[in-house]
Amino acid sequence: MPLLEIKNLTLDLAFQGATARVVEDVSLQIDSGETVCLVGESGCGKSLTALSIARLVPTPPARYAGGQILVGGQDVLGMSRAELRRLRGRVVSYVFQEPTASLNPVFRVGSQIKESLRLHRPEAATDLEVSRLLKVVGISAPESRMRAYPHELSGGMQQRVMIAMALASQPSLLVADEPTTALDVTVQAQIFDLLRNLKQEFRMSLFLITHNLGVVRDLADRVAVMYAGQIVEHGPADAVLRKPRHPYTKALVNSVPKLGSSEQSLKVIPGQVPRLGAFPQGCRFHPRCGRVRPNCSVETPGLDEAQPNHQVRCPYWIRDAAGFDE
Amino acid sequence: MSLLEVCNLKVRFQADRRRLRRSSGCVRAVDDVSFAIEPGETLGLVGESGCGKTSLARAVIRLIEPASGSVWFEGEELTRLDAAALRSRRRKFQMIFQDPYTTLDPLMTAGEAIGEALDVHQLCQGEEDRRRQIEVLLSEVGLDPEHARRYPHEFSGGQRQRIGIARALAVRPKLVVCDEPVSALDVSVQAQIINLLRELQRSLGIAYLFITHDLAVVEHISQRILVMYLGRVMEAGEAKLICRSPKHPYTQALLSAVPVLDPDSKRQRIILPGEPPSPIDPPSGCPFHPRCPLAEARCREQTPALREIGAGHQVACHLVAPPPMG
Ligand SMILES: Nc1ncnc2c1ncn2[C@@H]1O[C@H](COP(=O)(O)OP(=O)(O)OP(=O)(O)O)[C@@H](O)[C@H]1O
Ligand SMILES: Nc1ncnc2c1ncn2[C@@H]1O[C@H](COP(=O)(O)OP(=O)(O)OP(=O)(O)O)[C@@H](O)[C@H]1O
Ligand SMILES: [Mg+2]
Ligand SMILES: [Mg+2]
């Protein structure tokens, strides 16, 4: 049984007097010890999908309009408050982009970690364990650092504290939503190095949200690419990056400036990401697609198997790749 | 003659009071930086957060006063001009920022914002000419003339950045300082803006001082690169050369930390310990020595000078061998 199974998740959001479908028919699975990345541009629904795993999306304005989320076989959308409390932290922990938003500025970081321990592992709520956790995330002189207030620490250090807090409960799944976007590359490399080691040490699963395809290449076993609320491609990270099938994934890979490449100009995806509530008919990417066909504005493509374990939401692309070739 | 020449520029800030006790009381934001930019050229300025990129750029165009050093623009010493003379030269150098939202007046339409820039320097002959110029500028940056009537909030982030660019171009500058102009944008939009900046450079012959912390972006857009650390230049030279074979240990670490997309790349990652120290209390000797994997005793004691090691390639490191004699 997979650790996490999201089946056809659909989420509606009420905004400006209307209802928009922000996440549609998303299915994902994470096995124990596996790292899965979710990529896509701003506003495509990555965070809402990730927050749904522990039912952290506020309802209203959101409404779960369909689908199932199974964690260890248990349906999260049907859980009672007490069950949810047990799930959050103990099974699923989160690390967000902005540590300052999640750390309480008036408490010392040590006592915030201890609070997390008290909640999930009361027997371990000691200074000794706090200092061990700080050491695990690579903070030197933990005995004195645990007495620091968040503002006395750098951004990278605060993010480590957040990770220590998330690890306090010994979760089976760590959900990290753009954990390094606000950090410098050298600090980003430290944090990813840390996550990689922790994963190995504790056989923890990692669900990582990012918009950086280089990060995917570095860390992911599998990757799902989202566009306008839907998964448009999903498969082994290596296969997806090496030979993207969906025109959007392909365009995305081509639009990233690459170190050491000698290309003169970047390949651009024309137009803009569609706005919430104004997703195009048919295939949502069709107005920007370089290989658009008359049908694309009419028929809504399903997410079909292109290769074993590799799905693509574009019928033409699959056929092309299967032999008729580009 | 170079378009811009910067000699031994220093920028100092008063440190905040609480920290005064422990230090000399000032932030050495920019320390002894020299470089030149040729007409129509792009110089990339890279380095981690707080290394002094913005301070350097602002001092170059005298939005802040340097503590010492000189800046020459078209053979004239900017740092000696009085306020009135400086104002009349301002038209020739413009700046665009990371978040155009904070620099665009929310109560002004795009047309008014661009028109204002034209008016300041009295570049229009009458109302009809003004309207025509605004239309030309909007289409130059890939917007619709009809967009002139819209307000900033009615645009996407990428479109707002285009307005910022149109506003900067309105006065036909020779040099545009771009401070992280694409860092807040989605990758697909980022590619559009980078290509736009390059096209404008080709057609209008503008020079850019391009600030970013994204090395792939900077390699892509610049002819030459300046790598900064704690206010000092660590390495400078041709963009391709530095990105392919960096010589300074800091540049090497910085490049190796960038997550790259290429599934076949087999790079050795250098994980630096710690984070950049505070510019209030910079380390003795080489500012990078506390994090440098190769540091020796002399690195702690003597500050390495920026030395020429090849054609136009300069490095400030004791351990990089000077070129062979003869
Ligand atoms: N509480 C809310 N009220 C209104 N709209 C919301 C709310 N939360 C999310 N949205 C909208 O739902 C869409 C999906 O949001 P989500 O946060 O999942 O995007 P994302 O992919 O994580 O984007 P980003 O990369 O910018 O974090 C966006 O258009 C967002 O503006
Ligand atoms: N007005 C100011 N007063 C005091 N210190 C300042 C001021 N402006 C900048 N500094 C300090 O000067 C140093 C250089 O800052 P600067 O903004 O130039 O860095 P940067 O390289 O642009 O960083 P970022 O990538 O975060 O934009 C930093 O340590 C910063 O805290
Ligand atoms: Mg998000
Ligand atoms: Mg800056």
XYZ file of C-alpha atoms and ligand atoms in Angstrom:
716
model
C 0.000 0.000 0.000
C 1.429 3.426 -0.941
C 1.953 5.880 1.883
C -0.066 8.572 0.136
C -2.676 8.168 -2.540
C -4.462 11.161 -3.999
C -7.276 10.008 -6.244
C -9.011 12.416 -8.614
C -8.850 15.309 -6.176
C -11.040 18.222 -7.224
C -11.190 21.482 -5.339
C -13.478 24.470 -5.906
C -12.795 27.941 -4.621
C -15.325 30.707 -4.102
C -13.919 34.074 -5.021
C -15.324 37.363 -6.229
C -18.860 35.985 -6.071
C -18.108 33.092 -8.392
C -16.795 29.583 -7.995
C -13.650 28.469 -9.768
C -12.288 24.963 -10.054
C -8.684 25.427 -8.887
C -7.612 21.802 -8.695
C -9.143 19.271 -11.048
C -8.898 15.535 -11.101
C -5.430 15.361 -9.584
C -4.089 11.888 -8.859
C -0.720 11.194 -7.278
C 0.894 8.482 -5.277
C 3.915 8.492 -2.995
C 5.537 5.343 -1.697
C 7.517 5.108 1.463
C 11.014 6.546 1.054
C 10.154 8.138 -2.277
C 10.626 11.747 -3.385
C 7.957 13.201 -5.634
C 8.125 16.729 -7.019
C 5.231 18.868 -8.119
C 6.185 21.626 -10.546
C 4.286 24.330 -12.346
C 4.002 28.068 -12.616
C 2.561 30.430 -10.061
C -1.117 29.907 -9.328
C -1.499 26.522 -10.993
C -2.678 24.873 -7.770
C 0.472 23.309 -6.318
C 0.072 24.611 -2.775
C -3.637 23.824 -2.603
C -2.891 20.249 -3.677
C -0.150 19.931 -1.062
C -2.231 21.458 1.722
C -5.070 19.077 0.935
C -3.009 16.099 2.062
C -3.591 17.048 5.702
C -6.849 18.866 4.876
C -5.309 22.225 5.648
C -7.173 24.176 2.969
C -9.767 26.409 4.639
C -13.322 25.403 3.730
C -14.854 27.847 2.881
C -13.720 29.543 0.654
C -12.599 26.170 -0.710
C -14.798 23.117 -1.134
C -13.688 19.551 -1.824
C -15.762 18.727 -4.875
C -14.587 15.198 -5.455
C -11.908 12.594 -5.086
C -10.149 10.898 -2.232
C -6.963 11.318 -0.248
C -5.654 8.204 1.423
C -2.790 8.368 3.873
C -1.751 4.911 4.994
C -5.040 3.712 3.524
C -7.159 6.078 5.636
C -9.430 8.617 3.985
C -8.340 12.095 5.064
C -11.433 13.831 3.740
C -13.586 11.687 6.028
C -11.495 12.087 9.184
C -12.750 13.502 12.457
C -10.998 16.425 14.110
C -9.164 14.130 16.500
C -7.979 11.919 13.671
C -6.818 14.947 11.700
C -4.831 16.205 14.684
C -3.075 12.888 14.881
C -2.369 12.925 11.152
C -0.931 16.435 11.117
C 2.560 16.379 12.435
C 2.735 12.759 13.356
C 2.276 11.361 9.855
C 2.488 14.424 7.619
C 4.636 17.481 8.393
C 4.977 20.678 6.420
C 7.787 23.101 5.655
C 6.765 26.314 3.909
C 8.548 28.909 1.830
C 8.577 31.690 4.386
C 9.952 30.542 7.730
C 9.208 33.948 9.238
C 5.523 33.390 8.594
C 5.494 30.076 10.452
C 7.815 30.831 13.365
C 6.386 32.782 16.256
C 8.548 35.893 16.707
C 8.023 36.161 20.475
C 9.162 32.664 21.474
C 12.679 31.288 21.466
C 13.171 28.737 18.701
C 14.026 26.003 21.207
C 10.706 26.333 22.978
C 8.873 26.235 19.653
C 10.536 22.955 18.781
C 9.780 21.658 22.258
C 6.128 22.577 21.788
C 6.054 20.482 18.657
C 7.608 17.598 20.624
C 5.115 18.003 23.474
C 2.295 17.705 20.964
C 3.509 14.619 19.165
C 6.118 12.879 21.313
C 5.567 14.169 24.862
C 8.060 11.700 26.300
C 10.806 13.347 24.218
C 10.046 16.996 25.030
C 13.439 17.723 26.538
C 16.275 20.182 25.921
C 18.429 17.241 24.985
C 16.109 16.198 22.169
C 15.727 19.800 20.979
C 19.462 20.165 20.751
C 19.763 16.819 18.972
C 17.215 17.924 16.377
C 19.028 21.220 15.824
C 22.224 19.287 15.314
C 20.495 16.969 12.833
C 19.556 19.966 10.676
C 23.107 21.246 10.773
C 22.918 24.060 13.313
C 26.161 24.379 15.211
C 26.237 25.331 18.897
C 22.634 24.137 19.344
C 22.634 24.744 23.125
C 23.016 28.467 22.646
C 21.072 28.695 19.377
C 17.975 27.174 20.952
C 17.742 30.268 23.128
C 17.693 32.591 20.111
C 14.591 34.369 18.878
C 13.722 33.823 15.204
C 14.873 37.314 14.125
C 18.322 36.611 15.522
C 18.811 33.861 12.944
C 19.483 34.161 9.223
C 16.944 32.997 6.661
C 18.767 29.728 6.045
C 19.016 29.073 9.771
C 15.293 29.808 10.277
C 14.473 27.368 7.510
C 16.573 24.732 9.309
C 14.637 25.398 12.501
C 11.412 24.881 10.548
C 12.733 21.577 9.273
C 13.774 20.573 12.807
C 10.234 21.352 13.983
C 8.748 19.318 11.161
C 11.060 16.405 12.006
C 10.286 16.556 15.736
C 7.249 14.357 15.258
C 9.150 11.832 13.136
C 6.692 12.073 10.230
C 6.479 9.489 7.480
C 5.873 12.198 4.898
C 7.485 15.625 4.742
C 5.711 18.109 2.491
C 8.033 20.961 1.554
C 6.381 23.835 -0.326
C 9.130 25.852 -2.075
C 11.383 25.497 0.985
C 14.343 27.325 -0.547
C 12.811 29.900 -2.851
C 13.720 32.735 -0.491
C 17.284 31.497 0.052
C 20.595 31.944 -1.729
C 21.862 29.138 -3.969
C 24.678 28.115 -1.654
C 22.235 27.884 1.274
C 19.707 26.156 -0.971
C 22.349 23.547 -1.760
C 22.920 23.032 1.979
C 19.198 22.560 2.659
C 18.727 20.072 -0.174
C 21.810 18.200 0.923
C 20.250 18.019 4.378
C 16.886 16.800 3.058
C 18.600 14.138 0.974
C 20.502 12.843 3.996
C 17.479 12.928 6.286
C 15.440 11.022 3.779
C 18.018 8.275 3.625
C 18.508 8.142 7.351
C 14.831 8.026 8.310
C 13.345 6.493 5.143
C 11.027 9.450 5.079
C 9.001 10.269 1.969
C 9.307 13.726 0.522
C 6.700 15.680 -1.416
C 8.524 18.699 -2.787
C 6.901 21.637 -4.503
C 9.076 23.810 -6.655
C 9.117 25.763 -9.855
C 12.778 24.956 -10.435
C 13.299 22.072 -12.833
C 16.964 21.822 -11.809
C 15.837 20.976 -8.280
C 13.612 18.232 -9.685
C 16.534 16.753 -11.532
C 18.593 16.770 -8.329
C 16.092 15.265 -5.928
C 13.032 13.676 -7.460
C 12.252 10.052 -8.164
C 9.057 11.091 -9.905
C 7.645 14.407 -11.036
C 4.188 15.756 -11.782
C 3.806 18.853 -13.935
C 0.748 21.000 -13.288
C -0.842 23.555 -15.548
C -3.999 25.509 -14.720
C -5.191 23.140 -11.999
C -4.502 19.880 -13.812
C -1.626 17.481 -13.977
C -0.486 17.521 -17.599
C 2.432 15.124 -17.293
C 3.577 12.644 -14.672
C 6.372 10.153 -14.709
C 9.906 9.217 -13.651
C 11.871 12.466 -13.216
C 14.634 11.377 -15.508
C 12.277 10.413 -18.337
C 10.187 13.564 -18.023
C 13.197 15.880 -18.096
C 15.051 13.931 -20.753
C 12.162 13.482 -23.106
C 9.202 15.604 -22.078
C 6.041 14.533 -23.907
C 3.524 17.230 -23.173
C 4.026 20.415 -25.227
C 3.858 22.465 -22.024
C 6.547 20.444 -20.255
C 8.661 20.611 -23.361
C 8.218 24.373 -23.642
C 8.942 24.815 -19.945
C 12.172 22.838 -20.190
C 13.196 24.901 -23.218
C 12.421 28.253 -21.639
C 14.837 27.779 -18.735
C 18.252 29.383 -19.267
C 20.838 26.654 -18.890
C 24.321 27.099 -17.513
C 26.930 26.409 -20.139
C 24.551 26.392 -23.080
C 25.470 28.483 -26.069
C 21.963 29.186 -27.331
C 21.433 32.774 -28.259
C 17.825 33.354 -27.403
C 15.513 31.441 -25.099
C 12.545 29.597 -26.533
C 9.541 31.449 -25.297
C 6.053 30.196 -24.500
C 3.813 32.853 -26.030
C 1.004 34.433 -24.030
C 0.360 34.079 -20.335
C -0.710 31.563 -17.753
C -4.525 31.671 -17.784
C -6.233 33.376 -14.892
C -8.195 31.554 -12.253
C -11.769 31.065 -13.428
C -10.811 31.823 -17.038
C -9.291 28.502 -18.046
C -9.640 27.889 -21.802
C -12.083 25.318 -23.173
C -10.742 21.995 -24.369
C -7.071 21.590 -23.592
C -6.147 24.379 -21.181
C -2.778 24.881 -22.802
C -4.035 25.071 -26.385
C -3.951 28.900 -26.818
C -0.199 28.851 -26.083
C 0.677 25.554 -27.713
C 3.008 25.474 -30.694
C 1.463 22.238 -31.969
C -2.172 23.148 -31.542
C -4.755 21.418 -33.768
C -8.341 22.357 -34.497
C -9.634 19.737 -32.068
C -7.679 21.078 -29.115
C -10.114 23.872 -28.348
C -13.021 21.458 -28.361
C -11.966 18.144 -26.890
C -10.767 17.955 -23.317
C -7.827 15.548 -23.243
C -7.547 12.921 -20.544
C -4.374 11.966 -18.726
C -3.310 8.903 -20.714
C -0.509 6.457 -20.364
C 2.311 7.290 -22.824
C 4.698 4.709 -21.426
C 4.350 2.499 -18.406
C 4.184 4.856 -15.376
C 4.358 7.936 -17.582
C 1.132 9.837 -18.240
C 0.492 12.757 -20.548
C -2.571 14.933 -21.049
C -2.254 15.347 -24.801
C -3.460 12.752 -27.298
C -1.408 14.025 -30.238
C 1.834 14.162 -28.412
C 1.531 10.575 -27.327
C 0.908 9.397 -30.829
C 3.810 11.435 -32.204
C 6.207 10.071 -29.665
C 5.081 6.511 -30.292
C 6.553 6.420 -33.747
C 5.042 8.926 -36.180
C 7.643 11.175 -34.739
C 8.107 14.906 -34.688
C 36.224 55.353 -24.464
C 34.100 53.233 -22.175
C 30.516 54.283 -21.658
C 30.850 53.849 -17.924
C 33.932 53.615 -15.812
C 33.844 52.950 -12.094
C 37.027 53.380 -10.055
C 37.580 52.179 -6.494
C 34.011 52.785 -5.485
C 33.091 52.436 -1.818
C 29.662 52.609 -0.225
C 29.160 52.784 3.532
C 26.031 52.709 5.634
C 25.588 53.563 9.261
C 25.016 50.312 11.126
C 22.031 50.200 13.418
C 22.700 51.308 16.958
C 22.374 48.004 18.750
C 25.305 46.631 16.808
C 27.536 49.650 17.159
C 29.272 48.442 20.266
C 30.813 45.448 18.591
C 32.158 47.079 15.492
C 33.478 50.041 13.649
C 29.873 51.149 13.290
C 29.489 51.008 9.569
C 28.356 48.563 6.937
C 30.908 48.194 4.181
C 28.323 47.506 1.513
C 30.673 48.113 -1.426
C 34.409 47.944 -0.953
C 36.810 49.184 -3.580
C 35.005 48.085 -6.730
C 36.228 49.009 -10.215
C 34.846 48.056 -13.631
C 33.901 49.458 -17.010
C 30.983 48.980 -19.395
C 31.292 49.542 -23.128
C 28.438 50.979 -25.229
C 25.872 48.307 -26.089
C 27.440 45.774 -23.725
C 25.916 43.827 -20.847
C 27.846 43.422 -17.629
C 26.313 40.870 -15.279
C 26.635 41.438 -11.549
C 26.162 38.309 -9.444
C 26.478 37.395 -5.810
C 24.395 36.312 -2.871
C 21.892 38.355 -0.945
C 23.483 41.273 0.884
C 26.767 41.230 -1.040
C 26.198 44.811 -2.168
C 24.805 44.511 -5.703
C 21.979 47.005 -5.276
C 24.156 49.422 -3.308
C 26.779 49.355 -6.038
C 24.221 49.962 -8.777
C 22.588 52.809 -6.893
C 25.910 54.457 -6.175
C 26.943 54.171 -9.824
C 24.000 56.276 -10.957
C 24.207 58.396 -7.806
C 20.886 57.473 -6.304
C 23.031 57.179 -3.178
C 26.322 58.932 -2.554
C 29.440 56.772 -2.568
C 31.841 57.173 0.344
C 34.751 57.408 -2.054
C 35.816 56.512 -5.562
C 34.738 57.938 -8.886
C 32.241 57.167 -11.624
C 32.784 58.351 -15.180
C 29.983 58.361 -17.739
C 30.826 59.244 -21.350
C 34.079 60.707 -20.148
C 32.468 62.958 -17.577
C 32.924 62.451 -13.849
C 29.427 61.898 -12.459
C 30.636 61.895 -8.898
C 31.655 65.564 -9.245
C 28.491 66.929 -10.838
C 26.196 69.203 -8.838
C 22.504 68.365 -8.504
C 21.344 70.390 -11.496
C 23.999 69.011 -13.827
C 23.284 65.501 -12.611
C 19.578 65.928 -13.294
C 20.241 66.855 -16.900
C 22.370 63.710 -17.363
C 19.827 61.382 -15.725
C 18.085 60.784 -19.024
C 21.041 58.730 -20.185
C 20.923 56.144 -17.451
C 17.769 54.500 -16.205
C 16.971 51.781 -13.721
C 14.436 48.933 -13.695
C 13.596 46.982 -10.581
C 12.642 43.525 -9.403
C 9.079 44.316 -8.530
C 7.561 46.875 -10.863
C 4.483 46.852 -8.662
C 6.240 48.830 -5.976
C 7.647 51.371 -8.424
C 4.555 51.972 -10.563
C 2.026 54.431 -9.170
C -1.207 52.437 -8.716
C -3.288 55.498 -9.619
C -1.561 56.094 -12.940
C -2.421 54.259 -16.138
C 0.409 52.648 -18.088
C 0.167 55.483 -20.623
C 0.425 58.135 -17.910
C 3.420 56.410 -16.313
C 5.291 56.333 -19.605
C 4.121 59.849 -20.518
C 5.432 61.143 -17.205
C 8.916 59.885 -18.015
C 8.715 61.651 -21.398
C 7.524 64.890 -19.782
C 10.285 65.012 -17.173
C 12.831 65.305 -19.917
C 10.579 67.303 -22.284
C 10.813 64.810 -25.104
C 7.458 65.437 -26.793
C 6.354 67.983 -29.320
C 2.720 68.374 -28.484
C -0.070 66.055 -27.399
C -0.258 64.115 -30.656
C 3.470 63.347 -30.649
C 3.257 62.288 -26.999
C 0.447 59.822 -27.718
C 2.340 58.423 -30.679
C 5.542 57.963 -28.668
C 3.642 56.124 -25.913
C 2.138 53.807 -28.527
C 5.528 53.098 -30.070
C 7.058 52.363 -26.681
C 4.251 50.015 -25.698
C 4.613 48.063 -28.902
C 8.393 47.990 -28.513
C 7.974 46.076 -25.273
C 5.324 43.806 -26.750
C 2.238 45.435 -25.277
C -0.864 46.676 -27.041
C -1.368 50.436 -27.625
C -4.788 49.865 -26.095
C -3.035 48.889 -22.813
C -2.135 52.565 -22.271
C -5.464 53.106 -20.536
C -5.066 50.297 -18.015
C -3.906 50.546 -14.390
C -1.047 48.490 -12.893
C -3.351 46.055 -11.077
C -4.946 45.115 -14.382
C -1.655 43.675 -15.624
C 0.168 40.438 -14.856
C 3.625 40.543 -13.272
C 5.342 40.081 -16.619
C 3.279 42.822 -18.243
C 4.069 45.187 -15.381
C 7.748 44.507 -15.909
C 7.231 45.426 -19.573
C 5.727 48.750 -18.497
C 8.735 49.367 -16.263
C 10.988 48.686 -19.245
C 8.942 50.940 -21.546
C 9.197 53.716 -18.961
C 12.956 53.322 -18.760
C 13.263 53.263 -22.549
C 11.042 56.298 -23.003
C 13.984 58.648 -22.527
C 16.269 56.707 -24.893
C 18.967 55.934 -22.313
C 22.478 54.722 -23.083
C 22.672 52.582 -19.958
C 19.955 50.698 -18.135
C 20.650 49.293 -14.689
C 18.462 46.215 -14.239
C 18.164 45.157 -10.585
C 16.855 41.580 -10.535
C 14.326 42.335 -13.285
C 13.193 38.733 -13.742
C 13.658 37.227 -10.278
C 10.006 37.568 -9.306
C 8.643 36.161 -12.543
C 7.577 32.705 -13.621
C 10.051 30.890 -15.854
C 7.971 31.230 -19.005
C 7.531 34.969 -18.400
C 11.177 35.304 -17.412
C 12.225 33.959 -20.815
C 9.968 36.489 -22.551
C 11.482 39.414 -20.650
C 15.076 38.256 -21.141
C 14.535 37.930 -24.874
C 12.869 41.336 -24.963
C 15.822 42.968 -23.191
C 18.215 41.368 -25.650
C 16.194 42.460 -28.685
C 16.031 46.016 -27.398
C 19.755 45.989 -26.864
C 20.317 44.872 -30.429
C 17.973 47.431 -31.959
C 18.729 50.399 -29.699
C 22.342 49.767 -28.688
C 21.666 50.079 -24.959
C 24.224 48.905 -22.405
C 23.008 46.989 -19.336
C 24.324 46.568 -15.852
C 22.369 43.427 -15.114
C 22.014 42.360 -11.487
C 20.833 38.898 -10.588
C 21.606 36.011 -8.301
C 20.726 33.518 -11.029
C 23.944 32.443 -12.711
C 22.242 30.765 -15.635
C 20.390 33.981 -16.422
C 23.515 36.067 -16.113
C 25.566 33.792 -18.319
C 22.832 33.927 -20.884
C 22.492 37.684 -21.067
C 25.959 39.091 -20.336
C 29.186 39.416 -22.228
C 31.114 39.915 -19.008
C 30.450 39.041 -15.376
C 31.456 40.507 -12.041
C 31.199 38.170 -9.045
C 30.805 39.924 -5.691
C 31.157 38.681 -2.148
C 30.781 40.864 0.933
C 31.095 44.065 -1.052
C 34.225 43.053 -2.970
C 34.843 41.738 -6.461
C 36.064 38.134 -6.310
C 36.284 37.443 -10.013
C 35.602 39.320 -13.227
C 35.854 38.366 -16.853
C 34.159 37.055 -19.936
C 30.822 35.415 -19.087
C 31.333 32.120 -20.899
C 34.834 31.741 -19.563
C 33.844 32.317 -15.953
C 30.853 29.991 -16.157
C 32.872 27.235 -17.857
C 36.058 27.465 -15.862
C 35.681 29.613 -12.788
C 38.946 30.247 -10.978
C 37.950 31.728 -7.644
C 36.869 29.106 -5.071
C 33.770 31.211 -4.348
C 32.735 31.354 -8.000
C 33.344 27.619 -8.210
C 31.102 26.937 -5.217
C 28.439 29.332 -6.454
C 28.301 27.663 -9.857
C 28.310 24.176 -8.436
C 25.363 25.027 -6.182
C 23.062 25.875 -9.085
C 20.681 22.980 -9.675
C 20.985 22.158 -13.370
C 18.410 20.551 -15.526
C 20.626 18.528 -17.800
C 20.108 14.894 -16.758
C 23.567 13.953 -18.012
C 25.532 16.560 -16.136
C 27.833 14.968 -13.585
C 29.014 17.874 -11.552
C 30.783 17.722 -8.275
C 28.791 19.800 -5.838
C 30.752 21.984 -3.426
C 28.690 22.507 -0.280
C 29.944 25.610 1.509
C 29.656 25.665 5.273
C 27.747 28.494 6.934
C 26.465 31.650 5.337
C 27.997 34.913 4.204
C 29.196 36.819 7.284
C 27.958 40.279 8.133
C 29.485 43.199 6.223
C 29.544 45.101 9.534
C 32.234 42.789 10.849
C 33.906 41.459 7.735
C 36.510 38.745 8.315
C 40.163 39.692 8.212
C 42.163 38.930 5.095
C 40.164 37.422 2.264
C 36.459 37.976 3.053
C 35.688 34.467 1.803
C 38.280 32.621 3.910
C 35.954 31.406 6.726
C 33.907 29.414 4.206
C 36.630 28.606 1.726
C 37.528 24.919 1.417
C 41.074 25.857 0.365
C 41.877 28.620 2.872
C 45.459 28.818 4.162
C 47.096 30.917 6.849
C 47.863 33.847 4.552
C 44.185 34.013 3.507
C 43.304 34.963 7.072
C 45.936 37.676 7.199
C 46.242 39.369 3.824
C 43.438 40.632 1.644
C 44.129 39.382 -1.879
C 44.170 42.041 -4.580
C 42.190 41.623 -7.778
C 44.842 40.447 -10.249
C 44.781 39.896 -13.976
C 45.317 36.192 -14.724
C 44.401 36.197 -18.403
C 42.966 38.498 -21.048
C 40.410 40.591 -19.178
C 40.106 37.884 -16.519
C 40.686 39.025 -12.946
C 40.655 37.037 -9.733
C 41.143 38.048 -6.110
C 42.611 34.901 -4.582
C 46.045 34.090 -3.177
C 45.781 30.526 -4.432
C 45.143 31.234 -8.070
C 48.460 31.152 -9.853
C 49.410 34.213 -11.873
C 49.958 33.632 -15.601
C 53.345 32.186 -16.589
C 55.954 34.809 -17.393
C 56.853 35.706 -20.974
N -7.701 31.608 0.005
C -7.736 31.872 -1.314
N -8.615 32.773 -1.799
C -8.689 33.032 -3.123
N -7.905 32.456 -4.039
C -7.002 31.562 -3.623
C -6.859 31.220 -2.241
N -5.883 30.301 -2.123
C -5.435 30.089 -3.381
N -6.117 30.831 -4.275
C -5.930 30.828 -5.724
O -5.957 29.484 -6.183
C -5.014 29.277 -7.227
C -4.080 28.151 -6.866
O -3.341 28.551 -5.723
P -2.053 27.798 -5.184
O -1.636 28.547 -3.971
O -2.331 26.359 -5.058
O -1.022 28.066 -6.364
P 0.512 27.634 -6.452
O 0.622 26.730 -7.633
O 0.990 27.134 -5.152
O 1.212 29.027 -6.837
P 2.596 29.655 -6.315
O 3.674 29.049 -7.156
O 2.415 31.115 -6.632
O 2.717 29.363 -4.864
C -4.305 30.606 -7.414
O -4.868 31.264 -8.519
C -4.583 31.354 -6.139
O -4.615 32.757 -6.385
N 20.156 51.920 3.810
C 20.925 51.001 4.407
N 21.324 51.143 5.689
C 22.115 50.231 6.284
N 22.575 49.120 5.688
C 22.196 48.905 4.407
C 21.353 49.820 3.704
N 21.159 49.342 2.437
C 21.835 48.174 2.365
N 22.466 47.912 3.547
C 23.327 46.759 3.831
O 24.366 46.757 2.877
C 24.658 45.430 2.450
C 24.500 45.326 0.954
O 23.111 45.454 0.620
P 22.547 45.404 -0.854
O 21.087 45.703 -0.787
O 23.392 46.253 -1.722
O 22.781 43.891 -1.240
P 22.285 43.076 -2.512
O 23.473 42.367 -3.028
O 21.523 43.944 -3.430
O 21.331 42.008 -1.841
P 19.957 41.332 -2.391
O 20.387 40.229 -3.328
O 19.341 40.778 -1.143
O 19.153 42.410 -3.051
C 23.728 44.530 3.229
O 24.403 44.019 4.343
C 22.601 45.438 3.660
O 22.052 44.982 4.864
Mg 2.319 27.936 -3.703
Mg 19.530 43.930 -4.146
